[in-house]
Amino acid sequence: MGKKIFSGVQPTGNLHLGNYLGAIKNFVELNNDDKNECIFCVVDLHAITVYQNPELLRNNIYETVATFLASGINHKKSIIFNQSRVGAHSETAWILSCVARMGWLNRMTQFKEKAGKDKEKASIGLYSYPVLMAADILLYDATHVPVGDDQKQHLELCRDIAQRFNNDYKVENFFKVPEPLIQKQFSRIMSLKDGLKKMSKSEPSDLSRINLTDNKDDILNKIKKAKTDSLPMPSTIEELEDRAEAKNLLGIYSSLSGLTLEKSISEFSGKNFSEFKNDLAEILVDKIIPISVEIKKLLEDKKYLEQILSEGHKKANDIASNKLKKIHELVGF
Ligand code: AQP
């Protein structure tokens, strides 16, 4: 039987290699399987949990759609839409926030990381973000949610919320309890400047990430400057312990080449980093430049992108409104 897939990406600009290898590449594979029903959402309501310049946000919504298409998502075989146009997401998030417990949200590590030291100044939206994410997924009866490793905890929370709602309202299986789809290897791509920090859109240094809109020179330059250590390339997986940067770069190489980590290690064993970096840059250019070129081409035709969003909106809205109607009945509205 096929899977019902739901996943989202925030239109916060600078979509990067981590988003691609951790999530979007997986979306494409799932979308290629005709048995699956796929819904891919541009989660703009999530984006504003941290202030976004409105003009940039509008453009980033189109850029995210363009990235989906340029990466290989087929809009004829999936629903692509942006979250803010389907009002049921916000309304369901409210209802679910009356089901979720403070204690559950207090455990979310992403909030702690993103809010930083001064939690009092973080928006309430940033705190309750995982409840909105649960609404996104549960409205569509998704069975599987492909995400990067950093979203695993939010998905567990979504499962808890679904079960609690089903129990409180005595409706077995009303909300499907979704399974995360997290790649076994290389599910967290780290910064090129610090192998202990995840590659991220909001990191101020552009040298920390490969953007999906980078050109060849950008990629060559970023790989040349990527942090490494002074040891030669490792010969075994064990040697990668405590060598976060080497591990990350080899992980990126393996993920793009489709090789296991063991195979990549043996290919470069004992060589120096500069040789490895040349091959890494080459494979990045091979895989990322066609996507980058296509994103730029698609962005020249906003009408086309708008049409895709508008078709997606109609389909998503039908499914979500229908589910919300049932939620209303269950809670007694
Ligand atoms: N470094 C990463 N490695 C693997 N997967 C990643 N994802 C994000 N960063 C990495 C996955 O990409 C999908 C879309 O992410 P998002 O845009 O919705 O949110 P995010 O995780 O907050 O992305 P960023 O880049 O880290 O943004 P900022 O800087 O704002 O925090 C998700 O499935 C995510 O797991």
mmCIF file of C-alpha atoms in Angstrom, residues 33-329:
data_model
loop_
_atom_site.group_PDB
_atom_site.id
_atom_site.type_symbol
_atom_site.label_atom_id
_atom_site.label_comp_id
_atom_site.label_asym_id
_atom_site.label_seq_id
_atom_site.Cartn_x
_atom_site.Cartn_y
_atom_site.Cartn_z
ATOM 1 C CA ASP A 33 6.633 6.219 -6.353
ATOM 2 C CA ASP A 34 3.170 6.263 -7.943
ATOM 3 C CA LYS A 35 1.660 4.438 -4.992
ATOM 4 C CA ASN A 36 2.268 7.398 -2.671
ATOM 5 C CA GLU A 37 0.073 10.481 -2.266
ATOM 6 C CA CYS A 38 2.296 13.466 -1.568
ATOM 7 C CA ILE A 39 1.580 16.893 -0.135
ATOM 8 C CA PHE A 40 4.406 19.420 0.074
ATOM 9 C CA CYS A 41 3.728 22.617 1.931
ATOM 10 C CA VAL A 42 5.521 25.945 1.964
ATOM 11 C CA VAL A 43 5.087 26.653 5.658
ATOM 12 C CA ASP A 44 4.896 30.433 5.678
ATOM 13 C CA LEU A 45 3.004 30.563 8.995
ATOM 14 C CA HIS A 46 5.999 28.862 10.574
ATOM 15 C CA ALA A 47 8.355 31.317 8.898
ATOM 16 C CA ILE A 48 6.926 34.347 10.724
ATOM 17 C CA THR A 49 7.660 32.869 14.159
ATOM 18 C CA VAL A 50 10.799 34.930 13.587
ATOM 19 C CA TYR A 51 10.196 38.341 11.931
ATOM 20 C CA GLN A 52 10.413 38.237 8.122
ATOM 21 C CA ASN A 53 10.598 41.205 5.820
ATOM 22 C CA PRO A 54 7.230 40.994 3.963
ATOM 23 C CA GLU A 55 8.664 41.591 0.479
ATOM 24 C CA LEU A 56 11.397 39.019 1.027
ATOM 25 C CA LEU A 57 8.892 36.549 2.428
ATOM 26 C CA ARG A 58 6.673 36.881 -0.652
ATOM 27 C CA ASN A 59 9.667 36.183 -2.849
ATOM 28 C CA ASN A 60 10.923 33.329 -0.670
ATOM 29 C CA ILE A 61 7.552 31.582 -0.986
ATOM 30 C CA TYR A 62 8.035 31.481 -4.757
ATOM 31 C CA GLU A 63 11.670 30.490 -4.335
ATOM 32 C CA THR A 64 10.675 27.523 -2.179
ATOM 33 C CA VAL A 65 8.150 26.346 -4.804
ATOM 34 C CA ALA A 66 10.826 26.807 -7.483
ATOM 35 C CA THR A 67 13.239 24.735 -5.370
ATOM 36 C CA PHE A 68 10.706 21.913 -5.036
ATOM 37 C CA LEU A 69 10.198 21.825 -8.790
ATOM 38 C CA ALA A 70 13.871 22.267 -9.673
ATOM 39 C CA SER A 71 14.801 19.405 -7.322
ATOM 40 C CA GLY A 72 12.447 17.081 -9.196
ATOM 41 C CA ILE A 73 9.095 17.206 -7.401
ATOM 42 C CA ASN A 74 6.325 16.643 -9.926
ATOM 43 C CA HIS A 75 3.451 19.043 -9.220
ATOM 44 C CA LYS A 76 1.083 16.891 -11.290
ATOM 45 C CA LYS A 77 1.673 13.996 -8.919
ATOM 46 C CA SER A 78 1.582 15.974 -5.687
ATOM 47 C CA ILE A 79 -0.094 18.905 -3.994
ATOM 48 C CA ILE A 80 2.151 21.945 -3.564
ATOM 49 C CA PHE A 81 0.647 24.836 -1.631
ATOM 50 C CA ASN A 82 1.388 27.485 0.939
ATOM 51 C CA GLN A 83 0.079 27.082 4.440
ATOM 52 C CA SER A 84 -1.302 30.586 5.056
ATOM 53 C CA ARG A 85 -3.889 30.211 2.284
ATOM 54 C CA VAL A 86 -5.557 27.288 4.037
ATOM 55 C CA GLY A 87 -7.161 28.760 7.149
ATOM 56 C CA ALA A 88 -7.800 25.310 8.658
ATOM 57 C CA HIS A 89 -4.137 25.073 9.693
ATOM 58 C CA SER A 90 -4.302 27.997 12.116
ATOM 59 C CA GLU A 91 -7.690 27.016 13.466
ATOM 60 C CA THR A 92 -6.694 23.404 14.028
ATOM 61 C CA ALA A 93 -3.476 24.569 15.678
ATOM 62 C CA TRP A 94 -5.581 26.473 18.225
ATOM 63 C CA ILE A 95 -7.740 23.443 18.981
ATOM 64 C CA LEU A 96 -4.660 21.227 19.315
ATOM 65 C CA SER A 97 -2.972 23.765 21.565
ATOM 66 C CA CYS A 98 -5.801 23.067 23.998
ATOM 67 C CA VAL A 99 -4.870 19.369 23.851
ATOM 68 C CA ALA A 100 -1.060 19.674 23.986
ATOM 69 C CA ARG A 101 0.488 20.087 27.449
ATOM 70 C CA MET A 102 2.920 22.802 28.529
ATOM 71 C CA GLY A 103 5.247 20.125 29.871
ATOM 72 C CA TRP A 104 5.481 18.536 26.420
ATOM 73 C CA LEU A 105 6.382 21.823 24.729
ATOM 74 C CA ASN A 106 8.852 22.724 27.455
ATOM 75 C CA ARG A 107 10.935 19.741 26.387
ATOM 76 C CA MET A 108 11.385 20.912 22.781
ATOM 77 C CA THR A 109 15.093 21.449 22.209
ATOM 78 C CA GLN A 110 14.650 23.456 19.002
ATOM 79 C CA PHE A 111 12.823 26.195 20.911
ATOM 80 C CA LYS A 112 15.622 26.295 23.458
ATOM 81 C CA GLU A 113 18.214 26.570 20.687
ATOM 82 C CA LYS A 114 16.323 29.155 18.638
ATOM 83 C CA ALA A 115 15.168 31.282 21.581
ATOM 84 C CA GLY A 116 18.701 31.369 22.946
ATOM 85 C CA LYS A 117 19.466 32.842 26.347
ATOM 86 C CA ASP A 118 16.621 35.346 26.428
ATOM 87 C CA LYS A 119 13.531 33.146 26.196
ATOM 88 C CA GLU A 120 11.278 35.949 27.474
ATOM 89 C CA LYS A 121 11.859 37.785 24.217
ATOM 90 C CA ALA A 122 11.012 34.865 21.908
ATOM 91 C CA SER A 123 7.619 35.002 20.209
ATOM 92 C CA ILE A 124 4.783 32.833 21.491
ATOM 93 C CA GLY A 125 4.591 31.458 17.946
ATOM 94 C CA LEU A 126 8.153 30.175 18.166
ATOM 95 C CA TYR A 127 7.212 28.343 21.359
ATOM 96 C CA SER A 128 3.994 26.815 20.018
ATOM 97 C CA TYR A 129 5.394 26.122 16.532
ATOM 98 C CA PRO A 130 5.334 22.303 17.007
ATOM 99 C CA VAL A 131 1.555 22.437 17.654
ATOM 100 C CA LEU A 132 1.020 24.153 14.298
ATOM 101 C CA MET A 133 3.259 21.518 12.747
ATOM 102 C CA ALA A 134 1.048 18.821 14.272
ATOM 103 C CA ALA A 135 -2.036 20.517 12.778
ATOM 104 C CA ASP A 136 -0.366 20.610 9.343
ATOM 105 C CA ILE A 137 0.269 16.887 9.394
ATOM 106 C CA LEU A 138 -2.902 15.649 11.104
ATOM 107 C CA LEU A 139 -5.303 17.607 8.880
ATOM 108 C CA TYR A 140 -4.233 15.480 5.905
ATOM 109 C CA ASP A 141 -4.218 12.066 7.648
ATOM 110 C CA ALA A 142 -0.566 11.771 6.689
ATOM 111 C CA THR A 143 0.893 8.361 7.427
ATOM 112 C CA HIS A 144 4.537 9.342 6.873
ATOM 113 C CA VAL A 145 6.458 12.574 7.326
ATOM 114 C CA PRO A 146 9.886 12.866 5.675
ATOM 115 C CA VAL A 147 12.015 15.258 7.733
ATOM 116 C CA GLY A 148 15.617 15.886 8.727
ATOM 117 C CA ASP A 149 16.835 14.533 12.029
ATOM 118 C CA ASP A 150 16.339 17.939 13.723
ATOM 119 C CA GLN A 151 12.554 17.573 13.389
ATOM 120 C CA LYS A 152 12.317 14.146 15.017
ATOM 121 C CA GLN A 153 11.283 15.516 18.402
ATOM 122 C CA HIS A 154 8.521 17.673 16.875
ATOM 123 C CA LEU A 155 7.145 14.630 15.135
ATOM 124 C CA GLU A 156 7.073 12.690 18.384
ATOM 125 C CA LEU A 157 5.089 15.552 19.871
ATOM 126 C CA CYS A 158 2.677 15.388 16.925
ATOM 127 C CA ARG A 159 2.145 11.697 17.668
ATOM 128 C CA ASP A 160 1.444 12.482 21.343
ATOM 129 C CA ILE A 161 -1.050 15.194 20.385
ATOM 130 C CA ALA A 162 -2.867 12.882 17.952
ATOM 131 C CA GLN A 163 -3.135 10.124 20.574
ATOM 132 C CA ARG A 164 -4.268 12.521 23.298
ATOM 133 C CA PHE A 165 -6.989 13.992 21.063
ATOM 134 C CA ASN A 166 -8.179 10.512 20.043
ATOM 135 C CA ASN A 167 -8.309 9.506 23.723
ATOM 136 C CA ASP A 168 -9.918 12.692 25.069
ATOM 137 C CA TYR A 169 -12.654 12.653 22.431
ATOM 138 C CA LYS A 170 -12.927 8.857 22.400
ATOM 139 C CA VAL A 171 -12.408 8.527 18.680
ATOM 140 C CA GLU A 172 -10.018 5.723 17.915
ATOM 141 C CA ASN A 173 -7.869 6.493 14.869
ATOM 142 C CA PHE A 174 -9.563 9.824 14.097
ATOM 143 C CA PHE A 175 -6.153 11.370 13.796
ATOM 144 C CA LYS A 176 -3.706 9.004 12.147
ATOM 145 C CA VAL A 177 -0.548 8.705 14.211
ATOM 146 C CA PRO A 178 2.164 9.491 11.642
ATOM 147 C CA GLU A 179 5.565 7.860 11.267
ATOM 148 C CA PRO A 180 8.679 9.938 10.716
ATOM 149 C CA LEU A 181 10.762 9.112 7.646
ATOM 150 C CA ILE A 182 14.284 10.069 8.601
ATOM 151 C CA GLN A 183 17.192 8.891 6.509
ATOM 152 C CA LYS A 184 19.333 6.428 8.418
ATOM 153 C CA GLN A 185 22.615 8.012 7.404
ATOM 154 C CA PHE A 186 23.528 11.663 6.917
ATOM 155 C CA SER A 187 20.191 12.922 8.223
ATOM 156 C CA ARG A 188 21.827 16.002 9.774
ATOM 157 C CA ILE A 189 24.168 18.032 7.588
ATOM 158 C CA MET A 190 26.456 20.257 9.610
ATOM 159 C CA SER A 191 27.869 23.730 9.020
ATOM 160 C CA LEU A 192 30.973 23.961 6.807
ATOM 161 C CA LYS A 193 32.507 26.219 9.447
ATOM 162 C CA ASP A 194 31.691 24.169 12.540
ATOM 163 C CA GLY A 195 31.006 20.445 12.371
ATOM 164 C CA LEU A 196 29.070 20.574 15.638
ATOM 165 C CA LYS A 197 26.444 23.075 14.429
ATOM 166 C CA LYS A 198 23.765 22.149 11.923
ATOM 167 C CA MET A 199 23.863 23.783 8.513
ATOM 168 C CA SER A 200 21.190 26.434 8.768
ATOM 169 C CA LYS A 201 19.513 29.204 6.784
ATOM 170 C CA SER A 202 19.775 31.731 9.552
ATOM 171 C CA GLU A 203 23.515 31.353 10.234
ATOM 172 C CA PRO A 204 24.959 34.788 9.371
ATOM 173 C CA SER A 205 28.039 33.414 7.564
ATOM 174 C CA ASP A 206 27.180 32.359 4.025
ATOM 175 C CA LEU A 207 30.399 30.306 4.032
ATOM 176 C CA SER A 208 28.759 27.936 6.516
ATOM 177 C CA ARG A 209 26.375 26.494 3.927
ATOM 178 C CA ILE A 210 25.982 25.537 0.272
ATOM 179 C CA ASN A 211 22.878 27.358 -0.921
ATOM 180 C CA LEU A 212 20.807 25.684 -3.591
ATOM 181 C CA THR A 213 21.129 28.911 -5.608
ATOM 182 C CA ASP A 214 24.936 29.050 -5.387
ATOM 183 C CA ASN A 215 26.945 29.194 -8.604
ATOM 184 C CA LYS A 216 30.006 27.111 -9.417
ATOM 185 C CA ASP A 217 32.495 29.651 -8.043
ATOM 186 C CA ASP A 218 30.561 29.949 -4.778
ATOM 187 C CA ILE A 219 30.661 26.179 -4.325
ATOM 188 C CA LEU A 220 34.377 25.881 -5.142
ATOM 189 C CA ASN A 221 35.198 28.721 -2.785
ATOM 190 C CA LYS A 222 33.070 27.398 0.086
ATOM 191 C CA ILE A 223 34.526 23.891 -0.140
ATOM 192 C CA LYS A 224 38.049 25.292 -0.324
ATOM 193 C CA LYS A 225 37.394 27.296 2.840
ATOM 194 C CA ALA A 226 35.457 24.544 4.648
ATOM 195 C CA LYS A 227 36.939 23.759 8.045
ATOM 196 C CA THR A 228 38.960 20.544 8.339
ATOM 197 C CA ASP A 229 41.627 19.307 10.730
ATOM 198 C CA SER A 230 45.343 18.752 10.328
ATOM 199 C CA LEU A 231 45.193 14.937 10.175
ATOM 200 C CA PRO A 232 45.138 13.027 6.860
ATOM 201 C CA MET A 233 41.870 11.527 5.641
ATOM 202 C CA PRO A 234 40.715 8.649 7.892
ATOM 203 C CA SER A 235 40.965 4.959 7.015
ATOM 204 C CA THR A 236 38.168 3.684 9.259
ATOM 205 C CA ILE A 237 34.823 4.929 10.621
ATOM 206 C CA GLU A 238 36.279 4.744 14.151
ATOM 207 C CA GLU A 239 38.896 7.338 13.197
ATOM 208 C CA LEU A 240 36.078 9.787 12.508
ATOM 209 C CA GLU A 241 35.227 9.977 16.183
ATOM 210 C CA ASP A 242 35.942 13.510 17.436
ATOM 211 C CA ARG A 243 36.538 14.677 13.841
ATOM 212 C CA ALA A 244 33.182 16.353 13.243
ATOM 213 C CA GLU A 245 34.207 18.324 10.139
ATOM 214 C CA ALA A 246 35.797 15.339 8.362
ATOM 215 C CA LYS A 247 32.749 13.238 9.208
ATOM 216 C CA ASN A 248 30.377 15.864 7.853
ATOM 217 C CA LEU A 249 32.242 16.383 4.577
ATOM 218 C CA LEU A 250 32.539 12.639 4.000
ATOM 219 C CA GLY A 251 28.843 12.316 4.810
ATOM 220 C CA ILE A 252 27.973 14.941 2.198
ATOM 221 C CA TYR A 253 30.163 13.172 -0.358
ATOM 222 C CA SER A 254 28.561 9.800 0.411
ATOM 223 C CA SER A 255 25.058 11.166 0.297
ATOM 224 C CA LEU A 256 25.577 12.833 -3.085
ATOM 225 C CA SER A 257 27.451 9.919 -4.630
ATOM 226 C CA GLY A 258 25.147 7.257 -3.222
ATOM 227 C CA LEU A 259 28.150 5.483 -1.653
ATOM 228 C CA THR A 260 28.227 4.140 1.884
ATOM 229 C CA LEU A 261 30.423 6.004 4.350
ATOM 230 C CA GLU A 262 32.772 2.984 4.438
ATOM 231 C CA LYS A 263 33.227 3.118 0.647
ATOM 232 C CA SER A 264 33.912 6.869 0.675
ATOM 233 C CA ILE A 265 36.432 6.431 3.463
ATOM 234 C CA SER A 266 38.291 3.737 1.562
ATOM 235 C CA GLU A 267 38.301 5.876 -1.618
ATOM 236 C CA PHE A 268 40.170 8.710 0.127
ATOM 237 C CA SER A 269 41.975 6.808 2.887
ATOM 238 C CA GLY A 270 45.338 8.349 3.774
ATOM 239 C CA LYS A 271 45.073 11.101 1.124
ATOM 240 C CA ASN A 272 45.198 14.733 2.100
ATOM 241 C CA PHE A 273 42.138 16.897 2.418
ATOM 242 C CA SER A 274 42.835 18.997 -0.659
ATOM 243 C CA GLU A 275 42.471 15.964 -2.960
ATOM 244 C CA PHE A 276 39.223 14.973 -1.276
ATOM 245 C CA LYS A 277 37.934 18.547 -1.402
ATOM 246 C CA ASN A 278 38.475 18.652 -5.196
ATOM 247 C CA ASP A 279 36.300 15.572 -5.657
ATOM 248 C CA LEU A 280 33.726 16.840 -3.187
ATOM 249 C CA ALA A 281 33.480 20.192 -4.984
ATOM 250 C CA GLU A 282 33.140 18.403 -8.310
ATOM 251 C CA ILE A 283 30.237 16.231 -7.199
ATOM 252 C CA LEU A 284 28.546 19.228 -5.548
ATOM 253 C CA VAL A 285 28.819 21.220 -8.756
ATOM 254 C CA ASP A 286 27.417 18.248 -10.710
ATOM 255 C CA LYS A 287 24.396 17.834 -8.438
ATOM 256 C CA ILE A 288 23.642 21.370 -7.278
ATOM 257 C CA ILE A 289 24.293 23.542 -10.339
ATOM 258 C CA PRO A 290 21.464 22.030 -12.452
ATOM 259 C CA ILE A 291 19.087 22.718 -9.528
ATOM 260 C CA SER A 292 20.432 26.245 -9.079
ATOM 261 C CA VAL A 293 20.057 27.054 -12.791
ATOM 262 C CA GLU A 294 16.510 25.696 -12.847
ATOM 263 C CA ILE A 295 15.479 27.638 -9.709
ATOM 264 C CA LYS A 296 16.631 30.882 -11.331
ATOM 265 C CA LYS A 297 14.806 30.045 -14.563
ATOM 266 C CA LEU A 298 11.572 29.214 -12.746
ATOM 267 C CA LEU A 299 11.756 32.409 -10.707
ATOM 268 C CA GLU A 300 11.523 34.402 -13.903
ATOM 269 C CA ASP A 301 7.988 33.081 -14.380
ATOM 270 C CA LYS A 302 6.133 33.960 -11.183
ATOM 271 C CA LYS A 303 2.805 33.529 -12.975
ATOM 272 C CA TYR A 304 3.575 29.859 -13.459
ATOM 273 C CA LEU A 305 4.607 29.442 -9.823
ATOM 274 C CA GLU A 306 1.462 31.282 -8.741
ATOM 275 C CA GLN A 307 -0.643 28.925 -10.821
ATOM 276 C CA ILE A 308 0.906 25.899 -9.123
ATOM 277 C CA LEU A 309 0.230 27.387 -5.679
ATOM 278 C CA SER A 310 -3.303 28.245 -6.588
ATOM 279 C CA GLU A 311 -4.089 24.743 -7.909
ATOM 280 C CA GLY A 312 -2.464 23.243 -4.817
ATOM 281 C CA HIS A 313 -4.437 25.560 -2.571
ATOM 282 C CA LYS A 314 -7.779 24.364 -3.934
ATOM 283 C CA LYS A 315 -6.940 20.701 -3.423
ATOM 284 C CA ALA A 316 -5.384 21.192 0.019
ATOM 285 C CA ASN A 317 -8.243 23.408 1.155
ATOM 286 C CA ASP A 318 -10.847 20.758 0.254
ATOM 287 C CA ILE A 319 -9.089 18.081 2.288
ATOM 288 C CA ALA A 320 -8.310 20.322 5.256
ATOM 289 C CA SER A 321 -11.756 21.968 5.509
ATOM 290 C CA ASN A 322 -13.407 18.599 5.432
ATOM 291 C CA LYS A 323 -11.247 17.331 8.299
ATOM 292 C CA LEU A 324 -11.763 20.548 10.270
ATOM 293 C CA LYS A 325 -15.549 20.143 9.949
ATOM 294 C CA LYS A 326 -15.252 16.745 11.631
ATOM 295 C CA ILE A 327 -12.994 18.219 14.338
ATOM 296 C CA HIS A 328 -15.665 20.857 15.048
ATOM 297 C CA GLU A 329 -18.312 18.181 15.480
#
